[in-house]
Amino acid sequence: MVYQPKQLRSCVRRNEPLGWIHPGHHFDGKIHGSHQDWLDMPTWLGSDIAGLRESVFHGNFQYIQLIGEINELLQCASYGELTQEYPDDVVRSSKDVVPTRREPNVIELRLPEPFDVEKKRYRSRVYFAEPMIIDALVSLGHLMKDVDSQMWREEQDRKIDDCARRLESWVKKPTCPSAQ
């Protein structure tokens, strides 16, 4: 199991940014300095988003806006500029990040909401981890959920479970710092 501190590193300001690791099925083992590398590599984050251009956005400019907002939040996370909602908070808030209740090692990065596309309201979530085995952030995936759908909670739970499996598989790879 990968553990992380209660105070998330993405919420502790720093002068030098944390690096991002963007694994995928063919993870190359490198920590990429730029938070934007994920889009051009075969990453889990990139593959989760790839289908949205046609299925949700239909090539729309809002797809480009989504990528821009994700990049901005990834950069803010690397500098510790985000605000944290704790899992035991009584009232849900609009804070930027929260460890998921379902899998506390999987952290939910919240994009500003709602994200309106063709008369539907979506919430966009980037899932990542802050494993204590390395001083970096690890992207795990993305979910664009239709908040008007009655199935959004089940879809979100499936994605969180998938991201937890991805994290466990990354930890077992020979390129992971814990394996060295």
mmCIF file of C-alpha atoms in Angstrom:
data_model
loop_
_atom_site.group_PDB
_atom_site.id
_atom_site.type_symbol
_atom_site.label_atom_id
_atom_site.label_comp_id
_atom_site.label_asym_id
_atom_site.label_seq_id
_atom_site.Cartn_x
_atom_site.Cartn_y
_atom_site.Cartn_z
ATOM 1 C CA MET A 1 0.000 0.000 0.000
ATOM 2 C CA VAL A 2 1.163 3.521 -0.771
ATOM 3 C CA TYR A 3 0.667 6.007 2.039
ATOM 4 C CA GLN A 4 0.635 9.771 1.948
ATOM 5 C CA PRO A 5 0.762 12.433 4.635
ATOM 6 C CA LYS A 6 -2.500 13.911 5.990
ATOM 7 C CA GLN A 7 -1.416 17.385 4.838
ATOM 8 C CA LEU A 8 -1.119 16.956 1.091
ATOM 9 C CA ARG A 9 2.095 18.190 -0.540
ATOM 10 C CA SER A 10 -0.007 19.763 -3.284
ATOM 11 C CA CYS A 11 -1.289 22.136 -0.564
ATOM 12 C CA VAL A 12 2.068 23.117 0.986
ATOM 13 C CA ARG A 13 3.652 26.091 -0.799
ATOM 14 C CA ARG A 14 7.179 25.670 -2.143
ATOM 15 C CA ASN A 15 9.630 27.642 -4.270
ATOM 16 C CA GLU A 16 10.779 24.645 -6.317
ATOM 17 C CA PRO A 17 7.977 22.607 -7.897
ATOM 18 C CA LEU A 18 7.472 18.918 -7.293
ATOM 19 C CA GLY A 19 7.865 16.845 -10.423
ATOM 20 C CA TRP A 20 4.999 14.926 -11.949
ATOM 21 C CA ILE A 21 5.178 11.276 -12.901
ATOM 22 C CA HIS A 22 2.620 10.434 -15.561
ATOM 23 C CA PRO A 23 2.591 6.639 -15.812
ATOM 24 C CA GLY A 24 0.748 4.595 -18.368
ATOM 25 C CA HIS A 25 0.706 1.025 -19.504
ATOM 26 C CA HIS A 26 4.143 1.624 -21.060
ATOM 27 C CA PHE A 27 5.605 3.887 -18.372
ATOM 28 C CA ASP A 28 9.148 4.950 -19.236
ATOM 29 C CA GLY A 29 10.285 5.523 -15.644
ATOM 30 C CA LYS A 30 11.175 9.182 -16.090
ATOM 31 C CA ILE A 31 9.978 12.009 -13.923
ATOM 32 C CA HIS A 32 8.926 14.622 -16.408
ATOM 33 C CA GLY A 33 9.729 18.179 -15.381
ATOM 34 C CA SER A 34 6.907 19.744 -17.330
ATOM 35 C CA HIS A 35 3.386 19.145 -16.119
ATOM 36 C CA GLN A 36 2.280 19.301 -19.771
ATOM 37 C CA ASP A 37 4.144 16.164 -20.928
ATOM 38 C CA TRP A 38 1.204 13.933 -20.098
ATOM 39 C CA LEU A 39 -0.763 14.924 -23.190
ATOM 40 C CA ASP A 40 1.926 13.798 -25.649
ATOM 41 C CA MET A 41 2.783 10.514 -23.929
ATOM 42 C CA PRO A 42 0.878 7.211 -23.578
ATOM 43 C CA THR A 43 -0.222 8.059 -20.042
ATOM 44 C CA TRP A 44 -3.281 6.979 -18.097
ATOM 45 C CA LEU A 45 -4.304 10.626 -17.764
ATOM 46 C CA GLY A 46 -3.926 11.250 -21.494
ATOM 47 C CA SER A 47 -5.721 8.058 -22.513
ATOM 48 C CA ASP A 48 -8.675 8.855 -20.233
ATOM 49 C CA ILE A 49 -9.024 12.284 -21.829
ATOM 50 C CA ALA A 50 -8.320 11.283 -25.447
ATOM 51 C CA GLY A 51 -11.832 10.066 -26.185
ATOM 52 C CA LEU A 52 -13.491 13.200 -24.816
ATOM 53 C CA ARG A 53 -12.623 15.343 -27.837
ATOM 54 C CA GLU A 54 -15.174 13.477 -29.956
ATOM 55 C CA SER A 55 -17.512 11.827 -27.443
ATOM 56 C CA VAL A 56 -18.216 14.868 -25.253
ATOM 57 C CA PHE A 57 -16.798 17.954 -26.932
ATOM 58 C CA HIS A 58 -17.191 17.002 -30.607
ATOM 59 C CA GLY A 59 -13.921 18.772 -31.436
ATOM 60 C CA ASN A 60 -15.188 21.819 -29.546
ATOM 61 C CA PHE A 61 -12.957 24.635 -28.280
ATOM 62 C CA GLN A 62 -14.064 23.639 -24.771
ATOM 63 C CA TYR A 63 -11.786 20.594 -25.072
ATOM 64 C CA ILE A 64 -8.834 22.975 -25.385
ATOM 65 C CA GLN A 65 -10.168 24.930 -22.405
ATOM 66 C CA LEU A 66 -10.351 21.695 -20.377
ATOM 67 C CA ILE A 67 -6.719 20.841 -21.197
ATOM 68 C CA GLY A 68 -5.681 24.376 -20.217
ATOM 69 C CA GLU A 69 -7.494 24.164 -16.883
ATOM 70 C CA ILE A 70 -5.975 20.760 -16.148
ATOM 71 C CA ASN A 71 -2.474 22.048 -16.938
ATOM 72 C CA GLU A 72 -3.011 25.064 -14.687
ATOM 73 C CA LEU A 73 -4.147 22.904 -11.758
ATOM 74 C CA LEU A 74 -1.269 20.445 -12.267
ATOM 75 C CA GLN A 75 1.151 23.354 -12.088
ATOM 76 C CA CYS A 76 -0.554 24.767 -8.981
ATOM 77 C CA ALA A 77 -0.347 21.317 -7.362
ATOM 78 C CA SER A 78 3.376 21.063 -8.116
ATOM 79 C CA TYR A 79 3.973 24.397 -6.341
ATOM 80 C CA GLY A 80 1.696 23.496 -3.407
ATOM 81 C CA GLU A 81 -0.801 26.242 -4.213
ATOM 82 C CA LEU A 82 -3.992 24.212 -3.795
ATOM 83 C CA THR A 83 -6.426 24.124 -0.885
ATOM 84 C CA GLN A 84 -7.397 20.878 0.771
ATOM 85 C CA GLU A 85 -10.697 19.468 1.930
ATOM 86 C CA TYR A 86 -10.187 16.792 4.558
ATOM 87 C CA PRO A 87 -12.085 13.496 4.260
ATOM 88 C CA ASP A 88 -13.673 14.024 7.675
ATOM 89 C CA ASP A 89 -15.043 17.493 6.838
ATOM 90 C CA VAL A 90 -18.743 17.556 7.633
ATOM 91 C CA VAL A 91 -19.722 19.867 4.782
ATOM 92 C CA ARG A 92 -18.428 19.360 1.228
ATOM 93 C CA SER A 93 -16.690 22.433 -0.120
ATOM 94 C CA SER A 94 -15.250 23.789 -3.326
ATOM 95 C CA LYS A 95 -11.660 23.129 -2.232
ATOM 96 C CA ASP A 96 -9.235 22.051 -4.959
ATOM 97 C CA VAL A 97 -8.195 18.618 -3.669
ATOM 98 C CA VAL A 98 -9.487 15.883 -1.400
ATOM 99 C CA PRO A 99 -8.366 12.322 -0.742
ATOM 100 C CA THR A 100 -11.248 10.171 -1.932
ATOM 101 C CA ARG A 101 -13.280 8.492 0.771
ATOM 102 C CA ARG A 102 -13.379 5.282 -1.245
ATOM 103 C CA GLU A 103 -9.579 5.004 -1.693
ATOM 104 C CA PRO A 104 -7.653 7.495 0.508
ATOM 105 C CA ASN A 105 -4.437 6.975 -1.517
ATOM 106 C CA VAL A 106 -6.254 8.321 -4.583
ATOM 107 C CA ILE A 107 -6.628 12.098 -4.489
ATOM 108 C CA GLU A 108 -9.288 13.983 -6.419
ATOM 109 C CA LEU A 109 -8.202 17.213 -8.112
ATOM 110 C CA ARG A 110 -11.309 19.268 -8.830
ATOM 111 C CA LEU A 111 -11.610 21.553 -11.797
ATOM 112 C CA PRO A 112 -13.861 24.621 -11.457
ATOM 113 C CA GLU A 113 -17.473 23.627 -11.865
ATOM 114 C CA PRO A 114 -19.780 23.175 -13.574
ATOM 115 C CA PHE A 115 -18.343 22.536 -17.025
ATOM 116 C CA ASP A 116 -21.228 23.101 -19.452
ATOM 117 C CA VAL A 117 -21.133 21.317 -22.810
ATOM 118 C CA GLU A 118 -24.140 21.269 -25.140
ATOM 119 C CA LYS A 119 -26.813 21.657 -22.447
ATOM 120 C CA LYS A 120 -25.180 19.119 -20.130
ATOM 121 C CA ARG A 121 -23.331 19.854 -16.913
ATOM 122 C CA TYR A 122 -20.085 18.015 -16.295
ATOM 123 C CA ARG A 123 -17.618 17.859 -13.462
ATOM 124 C CA SER A 124 -14.050 17.139 -14.401
ATOM 125 C CA ARG A 125 -11.754 15.288 -12.006
ATOM 126 C CA VAL A 126 -8.078 14.423 -12.242
ATOM 127 C CA TYR A 127 -7.016 11.588 -9.966
ATOM 128 C CA PHE A 128 -3.477 11.430 -8.621
ATOM 129 C CA ALA A 129 -1.377 10.258 -5.687
ATOM 130 C CA GLU A 130 1.311 11.712 -3.447
ATOM 131 C CA PRO A 131 3.220 8.570 -2.439
ATOM 132 C CA MET A 132 5.672 8.972 0.413
ATOM 133 C CA ILE A 133 8.201 6.767 -1.437
ATOM 134 C CA ILE A 134 9.098 9.649 -3.754
ATOM 135 C CA ASP A 135 9.014 13.436 -3.642
ATOM 136 C CA ALA A 136 6.734 13.741 -6.664
ATOM 137 C CA LEU A 137 3.105 13.644 -7.709
ATOM 138 C CA VAL A 138 1.738 10.697 -9.717
ATOM 139 C CA SER A 139 -1.169 11.141 -12.144
ATOM 140 C CA LEU A 140 -3.593 8.220 -12.280
ATOM 141 C CA GLY A 141 -6.489 9.223 -14.508
ATOM 142 C CA HIS A 142 -9.366 11.521 -15.376
ATOM 143 C CA LEU A 143 -13.142 11.429 -15.166
ATOM 144 C CA MET A 144 -15.648 13.695 -16.885
ATOM 145 C CA LYS A 145 -18.959 12.948 -15.182
ATOM 146 C CA ASP A 146 -22.398 14.079 -16.310
ATOM 147 C CA VAL A 147 -23.883 15.443 -13.084
ATOM 148 C CA ASP A 148 -27.430 15.103 -14.411
ATOM 149 C CA SER A 149 -26.999 11.367 -14.976
ATOM 150 C CA GLN A 150 -28.350 9.067 -12.276
ATOM 151 C CA MET A 151 -25.266 6.860 -12.718
ATOM 152 C CA TRP A 152 -22.565 9.450 -11.986
ATOM 153 C CA ARG A 153 -21.746 8.067 -8.527
ATOM 154 C CA GLU A 154 -21.258 4.502 -9.816
ATOM 155 C CA GLU A 155 -19.144 5.815 -12.694
ATOM 156 C CA GLN A 156 -17.022 7.826 -10.262
ATOM 157 C CA ASP A 157 -16.570 4.836 -7.930
ATOM 158 C CA ARG A 158 -15.446 2.660 -10.861
ATOM 159 C CA LYS A 159 -12.896 5.285 -11.918
ATOM 160 C CA ILE A 160 -11.529 5.632 -8.365
ATOM 161 C CA ASP A 161 -11.197 1.833 -8.133
ATOM 162 C CA ASP A 162 -9.444 1.811 -11.512
ATOM 163 C CA CYS A 163 -7.041 4.540 -10.364
ATOM 164 C CA ALA A 164 -6.282 2.601 -7.162
ATOM 165 C CA ARG A 165 -5.388 -0.443 -9.291
ATOM 166 C CA ARG A 166 -3.229 1.762 -11.507
ATOM 167 C CA LEU A 167 -1.381 3.092 -8.463
ATOM 168 C CA GLU A 168 -0.746 -0.420 -7.156
ATOM 169 C CA SER A 169 0.500 -1.573 -10.572
ATOM 170 C CA TRP A 170 2.824 1.455 -10.831
ATOM 171 C CA VAL A 171 4.303 0.698 -7.404
ATOM 172 C CA LYS A 172 5.130 -2.844 -8.590
ATOM 173 C CA LYS A 173 6.926 -1.698 -11.774
ATOM 174 C CA PRO A 174 10.733 -1.959 -11.723
ATOM 175 C CA THR A 175 10.974 1.743 -12.616
ATOM 176 C CA CYS A 176 9.124 2.782 -9.454
ATOM 177 C CA PRO A 177 11.423 4.112 -6.710
ATOM 178 C CA SER A 178 9.985 1.599 -4.215
ATOM 179 C CA ALA A 179 11.252 -1.265 -6.380
ATOM 180 C CA GLN A 180 14.824 0.036 -6.367
#
